[in-house]
Structures are given as structure tokens and as C-alpha cells.
Coordinates of C-alpha atoms in Angstrom, one line a residue:
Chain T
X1 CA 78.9 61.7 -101.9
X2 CA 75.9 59.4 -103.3
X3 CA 74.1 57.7 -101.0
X4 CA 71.0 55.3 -100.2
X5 CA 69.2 55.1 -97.3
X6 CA 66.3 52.5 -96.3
X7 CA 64.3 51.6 -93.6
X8 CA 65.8 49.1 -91.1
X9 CA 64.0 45.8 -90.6
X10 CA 63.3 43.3 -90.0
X11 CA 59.9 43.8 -91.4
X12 CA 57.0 41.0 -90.4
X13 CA 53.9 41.1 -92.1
X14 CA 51.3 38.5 -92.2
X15 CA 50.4 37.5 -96.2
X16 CA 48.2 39.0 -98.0
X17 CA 49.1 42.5 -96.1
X18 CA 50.5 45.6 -97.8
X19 CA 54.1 46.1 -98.3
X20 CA 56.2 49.2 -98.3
X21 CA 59.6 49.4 -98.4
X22 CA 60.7 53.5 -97.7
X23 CA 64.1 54.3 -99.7
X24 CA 65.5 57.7 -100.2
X25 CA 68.7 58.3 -102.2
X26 CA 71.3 61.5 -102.3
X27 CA 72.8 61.8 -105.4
X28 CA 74.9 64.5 -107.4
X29 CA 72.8 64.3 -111.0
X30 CA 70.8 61.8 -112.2
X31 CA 70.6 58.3 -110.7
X32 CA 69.1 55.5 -112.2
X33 CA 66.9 53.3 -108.8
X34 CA 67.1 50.0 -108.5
X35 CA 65.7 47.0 -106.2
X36 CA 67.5 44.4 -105.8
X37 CA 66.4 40.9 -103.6
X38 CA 68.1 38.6 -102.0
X39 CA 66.9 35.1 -101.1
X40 CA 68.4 33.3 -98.3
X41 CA 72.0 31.5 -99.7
X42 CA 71.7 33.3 -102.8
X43 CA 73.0 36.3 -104.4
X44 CA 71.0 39.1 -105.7
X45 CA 68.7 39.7 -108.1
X46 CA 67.2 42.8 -109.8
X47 CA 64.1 43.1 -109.2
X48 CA 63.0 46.8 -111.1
X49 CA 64.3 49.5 -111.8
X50 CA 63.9 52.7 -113.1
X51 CA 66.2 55.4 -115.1
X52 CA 64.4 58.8 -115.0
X53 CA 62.1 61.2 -112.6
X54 CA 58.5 59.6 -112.8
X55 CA 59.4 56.1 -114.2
X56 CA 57.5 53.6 -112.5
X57 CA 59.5 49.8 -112.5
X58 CA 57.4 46.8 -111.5
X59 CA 58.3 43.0 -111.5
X60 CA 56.5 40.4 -109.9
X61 CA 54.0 42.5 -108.4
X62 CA 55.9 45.0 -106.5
X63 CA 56.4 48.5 -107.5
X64 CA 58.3 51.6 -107.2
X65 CA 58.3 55.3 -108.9
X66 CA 61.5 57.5 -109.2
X67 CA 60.5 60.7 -107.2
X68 CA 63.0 63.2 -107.9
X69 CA 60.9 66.4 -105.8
X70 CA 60.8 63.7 -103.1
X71 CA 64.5 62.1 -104.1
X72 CA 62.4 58.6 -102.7
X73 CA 61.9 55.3 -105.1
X74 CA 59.8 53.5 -102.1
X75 CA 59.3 49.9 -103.0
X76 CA 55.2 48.7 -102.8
X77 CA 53.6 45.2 -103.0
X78 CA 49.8 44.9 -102.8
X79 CA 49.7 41.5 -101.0
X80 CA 52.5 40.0 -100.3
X81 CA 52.9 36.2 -100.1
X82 CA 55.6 33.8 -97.7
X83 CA 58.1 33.7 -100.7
X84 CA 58.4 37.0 -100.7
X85 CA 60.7 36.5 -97.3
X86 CA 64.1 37.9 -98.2
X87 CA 66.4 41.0 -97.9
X88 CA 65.7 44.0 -100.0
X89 CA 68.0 46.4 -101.4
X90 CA 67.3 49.9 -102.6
X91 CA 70.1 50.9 -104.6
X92 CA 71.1 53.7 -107.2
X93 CA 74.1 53.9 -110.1
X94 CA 75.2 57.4 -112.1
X95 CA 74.8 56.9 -115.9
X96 CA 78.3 56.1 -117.1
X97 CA 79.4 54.7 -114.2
X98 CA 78.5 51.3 -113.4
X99 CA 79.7 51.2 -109.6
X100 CA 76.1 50.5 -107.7
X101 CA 75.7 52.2 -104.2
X102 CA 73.3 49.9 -102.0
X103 CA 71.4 50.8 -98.9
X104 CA 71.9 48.6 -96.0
X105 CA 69.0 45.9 -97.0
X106 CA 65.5 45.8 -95.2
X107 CA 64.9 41.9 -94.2
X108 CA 61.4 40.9 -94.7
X109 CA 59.4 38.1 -92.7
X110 CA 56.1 37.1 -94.4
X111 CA 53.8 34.8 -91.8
X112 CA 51.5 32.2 -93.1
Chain O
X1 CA 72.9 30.9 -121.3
X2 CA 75.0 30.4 -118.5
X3 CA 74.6 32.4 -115.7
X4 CA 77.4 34.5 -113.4
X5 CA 79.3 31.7 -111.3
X6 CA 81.9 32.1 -108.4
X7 CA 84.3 29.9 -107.3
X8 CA 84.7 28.9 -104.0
X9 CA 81.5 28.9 -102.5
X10 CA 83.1 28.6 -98.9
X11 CA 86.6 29.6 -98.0
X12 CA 88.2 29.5 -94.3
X13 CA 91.2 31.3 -94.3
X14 CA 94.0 32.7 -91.2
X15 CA 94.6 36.2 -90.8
X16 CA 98.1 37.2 -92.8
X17 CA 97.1 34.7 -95.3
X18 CA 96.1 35.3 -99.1
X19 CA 93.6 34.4 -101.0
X20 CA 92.0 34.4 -104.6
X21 CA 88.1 34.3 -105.3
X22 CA 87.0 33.3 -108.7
X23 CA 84.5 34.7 -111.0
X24 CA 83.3 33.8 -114.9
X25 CA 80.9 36.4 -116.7
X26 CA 77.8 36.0 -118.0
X27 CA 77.8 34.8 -122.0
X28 CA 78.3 38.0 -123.8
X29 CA 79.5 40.4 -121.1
X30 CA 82.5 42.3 -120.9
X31 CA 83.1 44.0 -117.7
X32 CA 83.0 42.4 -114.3
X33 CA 82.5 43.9 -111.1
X34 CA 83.1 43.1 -107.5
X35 CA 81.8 43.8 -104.3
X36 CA 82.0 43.4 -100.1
X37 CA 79.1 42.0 -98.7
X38 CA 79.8 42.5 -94.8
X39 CA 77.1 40.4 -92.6
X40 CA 74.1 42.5 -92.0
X41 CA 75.1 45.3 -94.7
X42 CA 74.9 46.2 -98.6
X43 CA 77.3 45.2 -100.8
X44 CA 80.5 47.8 -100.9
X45 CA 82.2 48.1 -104.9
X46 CA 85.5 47.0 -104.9
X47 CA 86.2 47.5 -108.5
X48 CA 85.4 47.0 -112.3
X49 CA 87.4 45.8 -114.7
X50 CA 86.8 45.6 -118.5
X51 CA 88.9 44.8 -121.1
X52 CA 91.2 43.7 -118.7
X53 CA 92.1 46.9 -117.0
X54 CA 91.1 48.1 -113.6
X55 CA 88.0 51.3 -114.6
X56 CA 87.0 52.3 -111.0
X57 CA 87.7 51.6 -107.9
X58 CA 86.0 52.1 -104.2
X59 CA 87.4 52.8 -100.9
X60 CA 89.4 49.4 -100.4
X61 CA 93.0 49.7 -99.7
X62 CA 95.8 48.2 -102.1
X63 CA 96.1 44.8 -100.8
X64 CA 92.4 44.4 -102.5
X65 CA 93.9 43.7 -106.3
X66 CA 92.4 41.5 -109.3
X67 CA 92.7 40.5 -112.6
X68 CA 90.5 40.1 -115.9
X69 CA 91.4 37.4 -118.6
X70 CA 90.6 37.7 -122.3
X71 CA 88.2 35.5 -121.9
X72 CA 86.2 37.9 -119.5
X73 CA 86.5 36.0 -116.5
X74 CA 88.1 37.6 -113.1
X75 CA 89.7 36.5 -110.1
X76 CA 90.5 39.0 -106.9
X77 CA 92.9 38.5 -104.5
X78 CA 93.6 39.9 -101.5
X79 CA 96.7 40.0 -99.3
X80 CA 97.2 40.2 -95.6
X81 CA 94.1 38.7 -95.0
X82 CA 92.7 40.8 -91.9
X83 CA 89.5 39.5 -89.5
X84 CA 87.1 42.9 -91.0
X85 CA 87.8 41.0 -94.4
X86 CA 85.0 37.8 -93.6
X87 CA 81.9 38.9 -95.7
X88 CA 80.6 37.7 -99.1
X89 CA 81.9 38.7 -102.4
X90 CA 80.1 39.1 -105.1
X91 CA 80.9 39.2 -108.7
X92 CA 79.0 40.9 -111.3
X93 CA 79.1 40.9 -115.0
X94 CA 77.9 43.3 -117.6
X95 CA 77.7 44.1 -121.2
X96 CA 79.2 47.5 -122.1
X97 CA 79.0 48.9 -126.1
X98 CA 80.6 52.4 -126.4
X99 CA 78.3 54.9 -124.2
X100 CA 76.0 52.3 -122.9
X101 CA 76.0 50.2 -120.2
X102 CA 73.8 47.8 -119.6
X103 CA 72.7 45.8 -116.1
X104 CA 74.4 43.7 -113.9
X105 CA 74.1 40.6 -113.1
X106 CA 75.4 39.0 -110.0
X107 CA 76.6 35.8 -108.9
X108 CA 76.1 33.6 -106.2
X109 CA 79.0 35.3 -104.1
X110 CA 81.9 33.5 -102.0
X111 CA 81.5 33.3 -98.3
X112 CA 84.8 34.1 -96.8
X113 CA 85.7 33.7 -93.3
X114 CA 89.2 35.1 -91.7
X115 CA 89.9 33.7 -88.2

């Protein structure tokens, strides 16, 4: 079946560093990628997405690029700042059906 | 526009018991959505309604039922409340026009705990 898969955290970085999240999906078609965040006590949020091979989706800073030869949609941030601190999900839907298949979450520490 | 909002927050319940979470849609959506959030993991689809009728379903067992009003809003219930059942649920609403559907948008979740 369709799947996601992350890498485990907790990831601590100190700010300013470079992020990467890794995320690889197996899917039967055509997925659309998302990343969804999640603050602490809060529910998610999208962060980007993207729908088809080669699509780059950014928000905020971070970044990620639907890799079909690579079936990857790794999630990047430049320099990344305390507030970033939260779980990430990598997660992936089939067009025309809405279900959304998440990873596991990566949790993300950002020092001062 | 109001936002995706769950009802309650917090919820202590007994294993055997029942309960029913609350969800309204965002302004303007149609289909809701909801899903496990065990501690630690991603959130698991329960199901999706829209237009009141149950259109997908994951791997939950039967006791996992719901409902959606005409005014778009949902409630789940679940029976025979069993300890694996504590996680947060999350509700999720979305605007679907013929083909096309469009992205979810997820609510603040209620944290459920079975002792």
C-alpha cells in the first residue's frame, strides 16, 4: 500500500544551521507531497506542498521538490530559527481521494 | 472566517465506556475528515464524510462510527472504549466541487485518555 517514511528525530540544531528533513514516499500513481507542522498543543498546519514530479513548494522559508526518479520530497530550511521547534510531518494523498497518509513526524529542537 | 474547531479539548474516559468528539467545518467546506493521532506517531484516517454519508474509510474496526449534519459539522463516536484508543483526534474539513478537491484544514484535535 501507500506509504511515507521519514527520518526519526529528535533533530537538535543550533539556529541559524541548515535543516533537512529526509522523506521518501511509496505510492501506486501519482501522489501529491505535503508537509505538515505541528506546534506544541496545537494541531497541524500545512506547511507546502506540491502536486506533480519537479514541483518545488516553499512557505516560510523551508522548501521541498517532488522527486519522482528519487520518490523523495526532503524538506530544507536555510537557517532555521527557535520557532521553528515543532514536529514535522511528511505526508502524501492520491488525487481523488482525500485520505492523507502521514509519516511518523520528525521532532525538531532549535537551540538559541 | 472561522476556523476548524473541536469539541472537547480534554476528555477522561473508562474502558467499556462511549464517547462522542465534536467537530464544525471550516466556512464553506463540505467534507470532514478524521483521524488517530496515537502519542509519538502520525495521524491514522478514520474516515470522511460528505454530504452526510460515510466516502472512505481506514483500518478502524466498527465500533469507530460518526455522523455529518446538514449543516457540515461531524461528531464520532466510538463504542467499547478500549486503553489503545487514548490519542488525539483530529478533524479536518475540506471543500469538494465535482472532480476537485481541495486542502484540508485541521483542527485543534481532542485529547482522549482511556484508563
Amino acid at each position: 500500500g501507500n506509504s511515507v517514511t521519514q527520518m526519526e528525530g529528535p533533530v537538535t540544531l543550533s539556529e541559524e544551521a541548515f535543516l533537512t528533513i529526509n522523506c521518501t514516499y511509496t505510492a501506486t500513481g501519482y501522489p501529491s507531497l505535503f508537509w505538515y507542522v505541528q506546534y506544541p498543543g496545537e494541531g497541524l498546519q500545512l506547511l507546502l506542498k506540491a502536486t506533480k514530479a519537479d514541483d518545488k513548494g516553499s512557505n516560510k522559508g523551508f522548501e521541498a521538490t517532488y522527486r519522482k526518479e528519487t520518490t523523495s520530497f526532503h524538506l530544507e530550511k536555510g537557517s532555521v530559527q527557535v520557532s521553528d521547534s515543532a514536529v514535522y510531518f511528511c505526508a502524501l494523498s492520491m488525487n481523488r481521494d482525500d485520505k492523507i497518509i502521514f509519516g511518523k513526524g520528525t521532532r525538531l529542537h532549535i537551540l538559541p | 472566517e472561522t476556523g476548524v474547531t473541536q469539541s472537547p479539548t480534554h476528555l477522561i474516559k473508562t474502558r467499556g465506556q462511549q464517547v462522542t468528539l465534536r467537530c464544525s467545518s471550516q466556512s464553506g467546506h463540505n467534507t470532514v475528515s478524521w483521524y488517530q493521532q496515537a502519542l509519538g506517531q502520525g495521524p491514522q484516517f478514520i474516515f470522511q464524510y460528505y454530504r452526510e454519508e460515510e466516502n472512505g474509510r481506514g483500518n478502524f474496526p466498527p465500533r469507530f462510527s460518526g455522523l455529518q449534519f446538514p449543516n457540515y459539522s461531524s461528531e464520532l463516536n466510538v463504542n467499547a472504549l478500549e486503553l489503545d484508543d487514548s490519542a488525539l483526534y483530529l478533524c479536518a474539513s475540506s471543500q469538494v466541487k465535482g472532480q476537485f478537491s481541495y486542502e484540508q484544514y485541521f483542527g485543534p484535535g481532542t485529547r482522549l485518555t482511556v484508563t
